[in-house]
GROMACS .gro file of C-alpha atoms in nm:
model
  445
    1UNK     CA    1   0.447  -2.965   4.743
    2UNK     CA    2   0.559  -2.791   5.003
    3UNK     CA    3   0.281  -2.549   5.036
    4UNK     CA    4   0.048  -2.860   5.010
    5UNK     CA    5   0.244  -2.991   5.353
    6UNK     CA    6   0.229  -2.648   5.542
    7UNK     CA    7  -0.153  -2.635   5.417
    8UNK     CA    8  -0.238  -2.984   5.538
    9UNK     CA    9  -0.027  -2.967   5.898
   10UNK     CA   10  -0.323  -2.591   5.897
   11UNK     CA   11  -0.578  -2.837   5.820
   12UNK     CA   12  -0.495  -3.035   6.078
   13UNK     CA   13  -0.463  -2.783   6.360
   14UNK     CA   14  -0.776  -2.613   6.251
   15UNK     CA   15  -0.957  -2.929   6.255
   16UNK     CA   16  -0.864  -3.097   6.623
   17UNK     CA   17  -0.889  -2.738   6.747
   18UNK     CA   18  -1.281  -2.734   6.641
   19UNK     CA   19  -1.341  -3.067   6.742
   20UNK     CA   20  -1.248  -2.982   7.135
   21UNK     CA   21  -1.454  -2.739   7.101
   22UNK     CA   22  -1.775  -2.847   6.942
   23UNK     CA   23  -1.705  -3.244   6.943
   24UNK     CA   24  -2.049  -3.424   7.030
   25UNK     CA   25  -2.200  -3.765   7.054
   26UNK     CA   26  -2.362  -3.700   6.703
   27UNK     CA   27  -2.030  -3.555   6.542
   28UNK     CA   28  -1.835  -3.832   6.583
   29UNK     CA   29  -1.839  -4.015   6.281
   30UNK     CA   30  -1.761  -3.674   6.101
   31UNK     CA   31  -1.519  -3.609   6.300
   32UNK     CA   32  -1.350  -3.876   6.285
   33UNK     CA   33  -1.379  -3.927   5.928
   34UNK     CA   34  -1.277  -3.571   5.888
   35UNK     CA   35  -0.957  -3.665   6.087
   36UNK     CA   36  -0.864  -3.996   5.937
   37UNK     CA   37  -0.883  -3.773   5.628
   38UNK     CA   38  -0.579  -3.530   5.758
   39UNK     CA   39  -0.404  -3.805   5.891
   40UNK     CA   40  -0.412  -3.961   5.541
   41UNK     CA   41  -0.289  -3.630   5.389
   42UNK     CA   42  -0.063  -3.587   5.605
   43UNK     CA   43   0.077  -3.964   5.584
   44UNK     CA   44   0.100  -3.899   5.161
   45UNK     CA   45   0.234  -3.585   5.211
   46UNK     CA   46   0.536  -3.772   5.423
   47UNK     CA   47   0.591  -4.071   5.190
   48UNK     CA   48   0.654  -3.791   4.911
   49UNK     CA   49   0.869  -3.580   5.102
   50UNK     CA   50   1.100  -3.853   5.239
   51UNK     CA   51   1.114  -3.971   4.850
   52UNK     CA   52   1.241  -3.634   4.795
   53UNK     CA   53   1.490  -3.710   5.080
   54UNK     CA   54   1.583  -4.036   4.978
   55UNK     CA   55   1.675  -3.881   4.612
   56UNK     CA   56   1.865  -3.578   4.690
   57UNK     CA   57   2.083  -3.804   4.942
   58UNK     CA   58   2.140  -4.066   4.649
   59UNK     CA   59   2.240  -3.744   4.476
   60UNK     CA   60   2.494  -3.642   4.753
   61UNK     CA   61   2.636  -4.023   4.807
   62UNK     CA   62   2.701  -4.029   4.398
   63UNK     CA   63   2.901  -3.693   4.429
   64UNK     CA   64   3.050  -3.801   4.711
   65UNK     CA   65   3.167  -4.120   4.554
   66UNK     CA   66   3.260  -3.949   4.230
   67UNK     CA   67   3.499  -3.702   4.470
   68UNK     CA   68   3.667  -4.042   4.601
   69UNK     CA   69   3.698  -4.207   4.264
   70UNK     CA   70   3.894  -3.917   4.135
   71UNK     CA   71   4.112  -3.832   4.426
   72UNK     CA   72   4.194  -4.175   4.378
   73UNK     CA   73   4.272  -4.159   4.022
   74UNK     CA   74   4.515  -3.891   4.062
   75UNK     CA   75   4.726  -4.052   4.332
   76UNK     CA   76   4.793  -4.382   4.102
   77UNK     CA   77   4.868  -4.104   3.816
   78UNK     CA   78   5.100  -3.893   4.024
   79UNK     CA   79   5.274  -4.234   4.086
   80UNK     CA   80   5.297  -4.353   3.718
   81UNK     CA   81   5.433  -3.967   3.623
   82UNK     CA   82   5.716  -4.066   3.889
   83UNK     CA   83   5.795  -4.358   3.790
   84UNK     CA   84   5.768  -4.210   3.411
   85UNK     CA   85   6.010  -3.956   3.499
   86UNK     CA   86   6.244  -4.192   3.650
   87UNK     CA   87   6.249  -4.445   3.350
   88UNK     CA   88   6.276  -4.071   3.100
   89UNK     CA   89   6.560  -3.983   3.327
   90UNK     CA   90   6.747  -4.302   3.279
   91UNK     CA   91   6.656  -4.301   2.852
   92UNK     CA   92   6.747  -3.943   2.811
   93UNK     CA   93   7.131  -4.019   3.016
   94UNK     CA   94   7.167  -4.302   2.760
   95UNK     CA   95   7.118  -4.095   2.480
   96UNK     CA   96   7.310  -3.851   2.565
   97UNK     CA   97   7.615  -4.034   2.681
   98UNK     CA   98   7.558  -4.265   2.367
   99UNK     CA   99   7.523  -3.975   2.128
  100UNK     CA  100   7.900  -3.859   2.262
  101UNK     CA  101   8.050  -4.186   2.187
  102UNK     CA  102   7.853  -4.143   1.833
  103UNK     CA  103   8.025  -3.836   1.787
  104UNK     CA  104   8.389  -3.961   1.928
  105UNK     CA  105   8.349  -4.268   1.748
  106UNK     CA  106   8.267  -4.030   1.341
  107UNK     CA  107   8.565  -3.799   1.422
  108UNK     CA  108   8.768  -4.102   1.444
  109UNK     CA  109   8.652  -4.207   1.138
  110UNK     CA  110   8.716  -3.903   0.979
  111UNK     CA  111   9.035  -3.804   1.066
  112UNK     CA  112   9.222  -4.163   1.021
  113UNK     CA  113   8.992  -4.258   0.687
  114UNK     CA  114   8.864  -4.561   0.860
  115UNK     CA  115   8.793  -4.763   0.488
  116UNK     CA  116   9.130  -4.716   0.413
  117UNK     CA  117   9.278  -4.800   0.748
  118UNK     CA  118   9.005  -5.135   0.698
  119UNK     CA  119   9.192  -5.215   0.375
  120UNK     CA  120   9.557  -5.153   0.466
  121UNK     CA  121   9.524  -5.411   0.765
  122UNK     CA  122   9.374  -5.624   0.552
  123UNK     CA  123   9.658  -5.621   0.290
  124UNK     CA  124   9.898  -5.630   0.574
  125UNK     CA  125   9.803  -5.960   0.686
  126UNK     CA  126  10.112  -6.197   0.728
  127UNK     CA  127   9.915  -6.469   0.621
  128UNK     CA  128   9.536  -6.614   0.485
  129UNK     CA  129   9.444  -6.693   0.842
  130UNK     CA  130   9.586  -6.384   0.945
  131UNK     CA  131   9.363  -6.147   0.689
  132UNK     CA  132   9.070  -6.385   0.759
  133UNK     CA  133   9.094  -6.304   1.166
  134UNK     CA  134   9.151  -5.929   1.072
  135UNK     CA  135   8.806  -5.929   0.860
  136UNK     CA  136   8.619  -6.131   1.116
  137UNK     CA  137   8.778  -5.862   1.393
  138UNK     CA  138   8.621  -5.580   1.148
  139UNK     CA  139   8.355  -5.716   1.064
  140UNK     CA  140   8.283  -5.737   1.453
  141UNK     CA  141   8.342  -5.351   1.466
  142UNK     CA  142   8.095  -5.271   1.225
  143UNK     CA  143   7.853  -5.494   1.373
  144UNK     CA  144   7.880  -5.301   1.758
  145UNK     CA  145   7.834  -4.969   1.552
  146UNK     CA  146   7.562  -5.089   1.407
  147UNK     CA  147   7.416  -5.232   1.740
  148UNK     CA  148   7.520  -4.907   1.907
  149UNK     CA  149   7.240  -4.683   1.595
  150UNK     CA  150   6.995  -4.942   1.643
  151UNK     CA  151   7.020  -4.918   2.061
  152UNK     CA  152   6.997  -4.548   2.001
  153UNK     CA  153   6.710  -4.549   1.787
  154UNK     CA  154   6.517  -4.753   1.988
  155UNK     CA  155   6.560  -4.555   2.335
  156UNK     CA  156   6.489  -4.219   2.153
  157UNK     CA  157   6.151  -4.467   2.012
  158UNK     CA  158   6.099  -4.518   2.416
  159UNK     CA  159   6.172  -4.168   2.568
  160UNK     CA  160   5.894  -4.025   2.320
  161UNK     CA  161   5.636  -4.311   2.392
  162UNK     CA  162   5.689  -4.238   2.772
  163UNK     CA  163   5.690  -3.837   2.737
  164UNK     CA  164   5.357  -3.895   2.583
  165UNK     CA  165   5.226  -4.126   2.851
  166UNK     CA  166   5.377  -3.871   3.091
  167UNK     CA  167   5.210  -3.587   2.968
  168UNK     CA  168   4.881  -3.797   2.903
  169UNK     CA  169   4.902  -3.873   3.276
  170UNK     CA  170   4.954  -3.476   3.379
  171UNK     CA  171   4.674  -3.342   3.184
  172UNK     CA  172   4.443  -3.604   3.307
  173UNK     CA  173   4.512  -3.521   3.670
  174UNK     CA  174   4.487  -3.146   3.618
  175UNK     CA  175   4.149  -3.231   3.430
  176UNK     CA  176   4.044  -3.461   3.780
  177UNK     CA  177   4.130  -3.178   3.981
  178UNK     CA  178   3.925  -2.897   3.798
  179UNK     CA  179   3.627  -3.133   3.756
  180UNK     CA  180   3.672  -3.188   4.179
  181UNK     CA  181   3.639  -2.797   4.187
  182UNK     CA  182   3.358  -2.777   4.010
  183UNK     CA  183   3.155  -3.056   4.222
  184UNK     CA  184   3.238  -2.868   4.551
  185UNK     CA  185   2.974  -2.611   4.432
  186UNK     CA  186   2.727  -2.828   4.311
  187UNK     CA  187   2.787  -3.098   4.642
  188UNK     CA  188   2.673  -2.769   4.859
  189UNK     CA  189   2.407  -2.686   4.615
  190UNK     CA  190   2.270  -3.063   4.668
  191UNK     CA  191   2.374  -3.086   5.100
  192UNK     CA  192   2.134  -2.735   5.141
  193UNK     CA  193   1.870  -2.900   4.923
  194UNK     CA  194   1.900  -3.240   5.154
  195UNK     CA  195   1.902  -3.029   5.480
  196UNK     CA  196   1.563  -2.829   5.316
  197UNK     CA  197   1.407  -3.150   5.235
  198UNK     CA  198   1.504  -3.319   5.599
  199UNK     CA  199   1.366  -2.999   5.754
  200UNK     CA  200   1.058  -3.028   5.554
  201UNK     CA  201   0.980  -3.374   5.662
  202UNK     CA  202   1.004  -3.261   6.013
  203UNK     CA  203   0.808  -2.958   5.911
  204UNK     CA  204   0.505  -3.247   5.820
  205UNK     CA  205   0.545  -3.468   6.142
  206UNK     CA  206   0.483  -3.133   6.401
  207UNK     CA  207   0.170  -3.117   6.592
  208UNK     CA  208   0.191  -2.839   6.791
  209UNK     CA  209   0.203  -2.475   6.603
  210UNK     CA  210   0.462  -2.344   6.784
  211UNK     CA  211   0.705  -2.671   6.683
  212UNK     CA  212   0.577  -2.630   6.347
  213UNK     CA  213   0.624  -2.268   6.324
  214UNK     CA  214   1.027  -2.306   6.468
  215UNK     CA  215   1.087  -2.587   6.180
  216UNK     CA  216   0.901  -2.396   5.925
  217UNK     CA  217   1.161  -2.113   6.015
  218UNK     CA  218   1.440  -2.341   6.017
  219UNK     CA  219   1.312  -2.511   5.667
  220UNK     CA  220   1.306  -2.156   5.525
  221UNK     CA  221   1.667  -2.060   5.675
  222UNK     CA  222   1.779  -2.411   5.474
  223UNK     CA  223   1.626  -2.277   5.131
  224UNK     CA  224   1.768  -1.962   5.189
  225UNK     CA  225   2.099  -2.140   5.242
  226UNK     CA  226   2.023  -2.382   4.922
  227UNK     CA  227   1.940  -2.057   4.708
  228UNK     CA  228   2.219  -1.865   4.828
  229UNK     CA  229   2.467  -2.147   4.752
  230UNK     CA  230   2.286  -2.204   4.366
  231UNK     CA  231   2.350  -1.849   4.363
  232UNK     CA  232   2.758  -1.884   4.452
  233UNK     CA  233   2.722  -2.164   4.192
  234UNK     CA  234   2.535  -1.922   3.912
  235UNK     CA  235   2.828  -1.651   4.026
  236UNK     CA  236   3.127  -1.839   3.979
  237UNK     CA  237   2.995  -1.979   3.680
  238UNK     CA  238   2.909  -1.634   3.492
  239UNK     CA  239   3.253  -1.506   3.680
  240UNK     CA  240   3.422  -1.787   3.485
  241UNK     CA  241   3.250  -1.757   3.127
  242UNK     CA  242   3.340  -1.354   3.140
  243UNK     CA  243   3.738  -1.462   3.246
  244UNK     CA  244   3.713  -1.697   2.931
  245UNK     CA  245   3.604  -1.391   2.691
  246UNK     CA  246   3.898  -1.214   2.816
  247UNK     CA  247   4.135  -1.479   2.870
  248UNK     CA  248   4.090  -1.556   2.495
  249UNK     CA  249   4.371  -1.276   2.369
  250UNK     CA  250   4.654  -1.378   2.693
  251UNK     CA  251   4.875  -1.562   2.484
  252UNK     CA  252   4.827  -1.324   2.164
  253UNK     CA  253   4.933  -0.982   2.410
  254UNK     CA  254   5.223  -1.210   2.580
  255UNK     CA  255   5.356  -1.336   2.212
  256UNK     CA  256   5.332  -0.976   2.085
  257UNK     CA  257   5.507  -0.798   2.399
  258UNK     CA  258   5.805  -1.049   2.314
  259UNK     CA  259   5.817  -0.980   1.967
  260UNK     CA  260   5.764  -0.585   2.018
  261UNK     CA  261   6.001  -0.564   2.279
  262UNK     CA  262   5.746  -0.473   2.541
  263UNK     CA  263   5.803  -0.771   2.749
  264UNK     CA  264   6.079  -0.619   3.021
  265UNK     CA  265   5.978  -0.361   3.263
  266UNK     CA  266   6.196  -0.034   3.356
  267UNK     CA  267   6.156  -0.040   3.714
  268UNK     CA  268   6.461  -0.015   3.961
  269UNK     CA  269   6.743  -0.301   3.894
  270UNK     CA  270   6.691  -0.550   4.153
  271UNK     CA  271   6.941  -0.476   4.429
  272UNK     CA  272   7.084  -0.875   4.348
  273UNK     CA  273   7.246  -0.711   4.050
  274UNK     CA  274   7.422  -0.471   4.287
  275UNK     CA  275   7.583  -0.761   4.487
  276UNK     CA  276   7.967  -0.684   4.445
  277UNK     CA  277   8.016  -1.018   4.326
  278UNK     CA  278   7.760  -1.001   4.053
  279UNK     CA  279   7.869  -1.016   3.688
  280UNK     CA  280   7.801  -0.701   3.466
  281UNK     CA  281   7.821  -0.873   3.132
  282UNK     CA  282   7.671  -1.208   3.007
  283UNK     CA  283   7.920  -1.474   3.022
  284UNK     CA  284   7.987  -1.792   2.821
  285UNK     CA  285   7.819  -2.085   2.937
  286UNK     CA  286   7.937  -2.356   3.145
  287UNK     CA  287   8.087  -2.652   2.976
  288UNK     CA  288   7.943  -2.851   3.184
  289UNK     CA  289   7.636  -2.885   3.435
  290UNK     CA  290   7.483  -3.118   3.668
  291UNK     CA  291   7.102  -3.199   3.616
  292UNK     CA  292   6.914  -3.331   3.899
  293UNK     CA  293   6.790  -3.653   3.842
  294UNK     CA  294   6.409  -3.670   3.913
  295UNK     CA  295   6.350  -4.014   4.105
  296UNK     CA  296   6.596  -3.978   4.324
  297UNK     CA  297   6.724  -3.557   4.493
  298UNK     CA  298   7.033  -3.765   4.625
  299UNK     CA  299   7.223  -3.861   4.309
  300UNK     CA  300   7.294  -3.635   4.017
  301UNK     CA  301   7.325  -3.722   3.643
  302UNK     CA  302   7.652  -3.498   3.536
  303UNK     CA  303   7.600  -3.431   3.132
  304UNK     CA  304   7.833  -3.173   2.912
  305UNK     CA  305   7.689  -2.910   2.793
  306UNK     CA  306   7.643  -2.822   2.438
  307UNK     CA  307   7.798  -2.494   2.298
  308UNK     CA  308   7.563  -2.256   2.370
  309UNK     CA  309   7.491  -1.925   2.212
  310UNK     CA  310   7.617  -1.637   2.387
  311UNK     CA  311   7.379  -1.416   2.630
  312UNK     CA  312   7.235  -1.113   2.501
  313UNK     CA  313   7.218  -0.771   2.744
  314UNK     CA  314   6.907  -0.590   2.748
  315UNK     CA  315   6.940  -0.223   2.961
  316UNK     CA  316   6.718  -0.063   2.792
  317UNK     CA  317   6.552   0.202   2.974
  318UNK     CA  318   6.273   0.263   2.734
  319UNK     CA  319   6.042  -0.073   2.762
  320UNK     CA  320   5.650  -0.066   2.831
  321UNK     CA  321   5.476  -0.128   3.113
  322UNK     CA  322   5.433  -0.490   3.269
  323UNK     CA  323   5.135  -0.618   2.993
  324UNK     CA  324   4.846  -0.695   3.160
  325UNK     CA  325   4.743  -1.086   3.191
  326UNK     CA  326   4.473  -1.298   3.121
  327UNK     CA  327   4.463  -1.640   3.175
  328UNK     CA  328   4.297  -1.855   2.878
  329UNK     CA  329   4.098  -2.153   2.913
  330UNK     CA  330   4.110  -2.344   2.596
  331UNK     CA  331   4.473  -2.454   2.517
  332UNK     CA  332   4.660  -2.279   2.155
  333UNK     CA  333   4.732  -2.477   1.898
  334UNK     CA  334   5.007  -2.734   1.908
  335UNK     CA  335   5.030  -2.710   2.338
  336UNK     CA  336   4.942  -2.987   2.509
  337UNK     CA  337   5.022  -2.853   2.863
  338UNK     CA  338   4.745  -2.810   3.116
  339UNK     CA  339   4.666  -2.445   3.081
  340UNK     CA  340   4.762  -2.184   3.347
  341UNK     CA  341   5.067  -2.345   3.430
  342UNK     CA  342   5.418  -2.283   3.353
  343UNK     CA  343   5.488  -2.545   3.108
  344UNK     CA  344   5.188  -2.380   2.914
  345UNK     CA  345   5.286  -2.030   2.936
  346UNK     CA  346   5.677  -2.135   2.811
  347UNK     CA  347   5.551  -2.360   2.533
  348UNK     CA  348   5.296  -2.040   2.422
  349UNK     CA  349   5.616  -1.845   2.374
  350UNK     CA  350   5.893  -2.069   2.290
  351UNK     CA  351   5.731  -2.311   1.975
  352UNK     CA  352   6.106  -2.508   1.983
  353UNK     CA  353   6.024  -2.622   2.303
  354UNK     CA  354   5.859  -2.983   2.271
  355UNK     CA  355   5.502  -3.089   2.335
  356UNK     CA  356   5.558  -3.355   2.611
  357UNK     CA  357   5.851  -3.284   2.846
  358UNK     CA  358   5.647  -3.366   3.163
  359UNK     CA  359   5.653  -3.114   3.465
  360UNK     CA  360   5.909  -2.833   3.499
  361UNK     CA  361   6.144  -3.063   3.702
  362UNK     CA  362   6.147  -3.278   3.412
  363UNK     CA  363   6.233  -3.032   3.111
  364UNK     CA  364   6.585  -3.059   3.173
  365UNK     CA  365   6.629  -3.445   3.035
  366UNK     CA  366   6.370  -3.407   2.792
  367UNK     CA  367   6.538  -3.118   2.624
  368UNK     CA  368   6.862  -3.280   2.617
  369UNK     CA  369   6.733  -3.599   2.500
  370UNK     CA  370   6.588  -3.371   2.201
  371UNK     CA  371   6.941  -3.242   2.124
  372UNK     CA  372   6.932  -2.911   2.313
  373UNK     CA  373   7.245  -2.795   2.524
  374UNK     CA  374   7.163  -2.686   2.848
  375UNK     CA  375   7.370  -2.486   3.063
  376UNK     CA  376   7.363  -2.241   3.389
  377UNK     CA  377   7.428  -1.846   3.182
  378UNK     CA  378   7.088  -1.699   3.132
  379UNK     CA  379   6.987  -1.568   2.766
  380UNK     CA  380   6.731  -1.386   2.635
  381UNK     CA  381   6.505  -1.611   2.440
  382UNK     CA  382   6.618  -1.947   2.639
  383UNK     CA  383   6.380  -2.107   2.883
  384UNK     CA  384   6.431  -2.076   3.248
  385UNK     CA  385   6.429  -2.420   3.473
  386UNK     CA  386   6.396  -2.412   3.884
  387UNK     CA  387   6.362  -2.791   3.904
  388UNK     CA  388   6.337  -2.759   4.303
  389UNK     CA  389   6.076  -2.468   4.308
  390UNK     CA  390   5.715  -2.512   4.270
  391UNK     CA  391   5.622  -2.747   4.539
  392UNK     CA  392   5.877  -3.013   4.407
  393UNK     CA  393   5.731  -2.984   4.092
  394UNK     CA  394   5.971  -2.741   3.909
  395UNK     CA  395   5.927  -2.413   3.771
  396UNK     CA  396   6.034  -2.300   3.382
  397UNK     CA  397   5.985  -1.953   3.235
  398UNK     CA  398   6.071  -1.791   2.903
  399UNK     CA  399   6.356  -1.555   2.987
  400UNK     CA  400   6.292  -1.198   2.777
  401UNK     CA  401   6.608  -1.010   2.931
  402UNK     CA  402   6.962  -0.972   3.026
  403UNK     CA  403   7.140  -0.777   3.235
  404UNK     CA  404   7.411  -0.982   3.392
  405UNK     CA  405   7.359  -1.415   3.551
  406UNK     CA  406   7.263  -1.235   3.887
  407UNK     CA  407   6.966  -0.989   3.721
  408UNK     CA  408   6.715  -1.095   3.471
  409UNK     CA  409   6.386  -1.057   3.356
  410UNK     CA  410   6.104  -1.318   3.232
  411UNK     CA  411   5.790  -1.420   3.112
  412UNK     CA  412   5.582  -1.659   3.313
  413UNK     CA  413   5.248  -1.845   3.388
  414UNK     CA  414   5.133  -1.992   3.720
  415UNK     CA  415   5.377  -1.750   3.922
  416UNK     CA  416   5.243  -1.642   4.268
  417UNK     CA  417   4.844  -1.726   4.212
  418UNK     CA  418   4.863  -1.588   3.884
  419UNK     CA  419   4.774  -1.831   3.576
  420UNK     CA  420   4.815  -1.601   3.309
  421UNK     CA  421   5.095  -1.515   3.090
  422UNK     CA  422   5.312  -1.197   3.225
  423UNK     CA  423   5.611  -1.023   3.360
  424UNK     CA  424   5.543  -1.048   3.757
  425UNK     CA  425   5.886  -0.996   3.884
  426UNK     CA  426   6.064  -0.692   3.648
  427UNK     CA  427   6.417  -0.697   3.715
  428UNK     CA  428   6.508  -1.003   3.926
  429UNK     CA  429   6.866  -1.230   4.061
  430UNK     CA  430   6.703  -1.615   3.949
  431UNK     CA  431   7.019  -1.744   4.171
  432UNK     CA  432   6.832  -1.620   4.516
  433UNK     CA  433   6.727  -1.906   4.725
  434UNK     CA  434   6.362  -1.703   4.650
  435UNK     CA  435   6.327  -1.924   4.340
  436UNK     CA  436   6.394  -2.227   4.455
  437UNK     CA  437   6.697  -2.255   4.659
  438UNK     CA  438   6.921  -2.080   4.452
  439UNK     CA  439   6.929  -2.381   4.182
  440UNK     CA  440   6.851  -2.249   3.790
  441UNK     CA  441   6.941  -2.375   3.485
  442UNK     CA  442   6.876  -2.248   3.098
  443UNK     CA  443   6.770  -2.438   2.788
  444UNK     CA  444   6.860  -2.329   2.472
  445UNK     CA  445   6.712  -2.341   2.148
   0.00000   0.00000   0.00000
């Protein structure tokens, strides 16, 4: 079509030029029959062109829209996650503090035989009213224990429905924001096209050759532009289709260097370990730690710690090279965090770890709510948490190595641009306000 215009606006020229020239009382008719004829052309060759307009800007305005939609989507999902891990907070304290007075409540029961102590203050009644009151009093005991289970059983019912819902909500607004990455190329692709086709139209309403040859230029800069930017488009597409072949094996390499005992590197200790006030042997853990609560930075939720297994030291001066990393695209069986980020990378390497604990930040309540102890001495084989690192979203990462609380090493996704699974730091103090402001805390299996 667009040949068609540049040959028609030729026409034209060629045609008013010869009839200055040779234009005669007996030529008119032909002439100007021979002109009404370009100017129909030319007036057909304009309605089709500003069709073309019309479409590619309906094409741009639907993009456009779709951009909006899904910018929008994500704010009221960031919101429900929020308010999700606010109401998971609040569950998983309940639990916990719940599952204490469980525990208080058995040991009790074992050590002073409670069915015997029922029966003995029974029999000890001064009197029929007397044992009556005593069985209605137990009776009312047994009925709060049982009210107490059922309570129980129903919050842990409602901290999994919400994870879910939580986790739903994540993957949906990592999904919004890759599908908002992939318009940008094609909305470029489509506002050359539309600044082609404009240029074109202008192209068809020049008269004078020098006008038309400047637009024709600028029309042919815009196409240039257009094919350059469906070129981008073609580029990042093929660059992404030969990351995904090699992507494919990242979690096999990272789950093998952990099991081989390739996952640490051998580099210099990190001078943190040198601090004078560092400890040179893995201690016990705390007995008890303070979680941050996610809704709100100014109150804490302080929960005991379970007995945790002891730390393990690794100085082994022998271990491989950092592995290299690829980041898949597809997500591994039984993982249902977005992949590339750190939730991902842990739950590739630590299978324990459960399927919808919500962002880092979150990890802490969800693991306790699942009956894991949590506590502040790192371990080889427990799971890292910075709940104040990663833009307010918490960081976790699978810790592969020992040396002391102040000098550790790990395995990691989404650490410092890099979406694959790896060791990016070697030999590193997680208590430096680098990671977070100084705040870590471990999960253990």
């Amino acid at each position: 079509m667009k040949k068609r215009i540049l040959s028609a606006v030729l026409v034209s020229g060629v045609t008013l030029g010869t009839a200055a020239v040779t234009v005669n009382a007996d030529d008119y008719d032909t002439q100007i029959a021979a002109q009404d004829a370009v100017i129909s052309n030319l007036t057909s060759e304009q309605a089709a062109a500003q069709s073309q307009v019309d479409a590619i800007q309906s094409q741009v305005s639907s993009l456009q829209s779709q951009q909006a939609e899904l910018e929008a989507q994500n704010a009221q999902l960031e919101a429900e996650s929020k308010k999700l891990s606010e109401e998971i907070q609040v569950l998983s304290s309940k639990i916990v503090a719940r599952n204490e007075t469980l525990k208080n409540q058995a040991r009790n029961a074992q050590k002073n035989a409670s069915a015997t102590s029922y029966i003995n203050t029974i029999l000890n009644s001064k009197s029929v009213s007397d044992a009556i009151n005593r069985v209605q009093a137990i009776r009312e005991v047994v009925a709060a224990n049982k009210k107490m289970l059922d309570e129980q059983e129903a919050d842990k019912a409602a901290i999994e429905q919400k994870q879910a819902e939580n986790q739903e909500a994540i993957n949906t607004v990592v999904a919004n924001k890759a599908t908002i990455e992939q318009n940008q190329a094609a909305l470029a692709t489509q506002q050359a096209e539309l600044q082609a086709a404009q240029l074109n139209l202008s192209a068809q309403l020049a008269t004078a050759e020098d006008e038309r040859a400047n637009l024709v230029a600028q029309k042919e800069a815009a196409e240039q532009a257009a094919a350059e930017a469906a070129a981008a488009q073609a580029a990042a597409e093929a660059q992404a289709q030969a990351e995904a072949q090699a992507q494919a094996e990242s979690v096999a390499q990272a789950q093998a260097a952990v099991q081989n005992g390739t996952a640490t590197t051998d580099t210099t200790t990190d001078t943190s370990a040198q601090d004078s006030s560092a400890d040179t042997s893995a201690q016990a853990p705390a007995q008890q730690v303070s979680t941050p609560a996610q809704s709100a930075p100014a109150q804490q939720v302080s929960t005991p710690a379970q007995a945790a297994k002891p730390a393990t030291t690794n100085n082994s001066s022998s271990s491989a090279a950092k592995p290299s990393s690829v980041t898949p695209t597809t997500n591994t069986a039984g993982n249902t965090y977005p992949v590339g980020q750190c939730t991902w990378g842990v739950k590739s390497l630590a299978s324990w770890v459960g399927n919808y604990w919500g962002n880092a930040n979150q990890w802490i309540a969800s693991a306790q709510a699942a009956g894991h102890s949590v506590g502040t001495t790192p371990q080889a084989g427990a799971v890292a948490v910075w709940p104040y690192d990663g833009g307010g979203y918490g960081h976790v990462a699978y810790v592969t190595a020992v040396q002391s609380s102040t000098n550790i090493q790990v395995m990691e996704a989404n650490y410092a641009g890099n979406s694959s699974i790896g060791n990016y730091r070697g030999w590193f103090n997680p208590t430096s306000s680098t990671w977070g402001g100084g705040t870590v805390y471990y999960i253990y299996q």
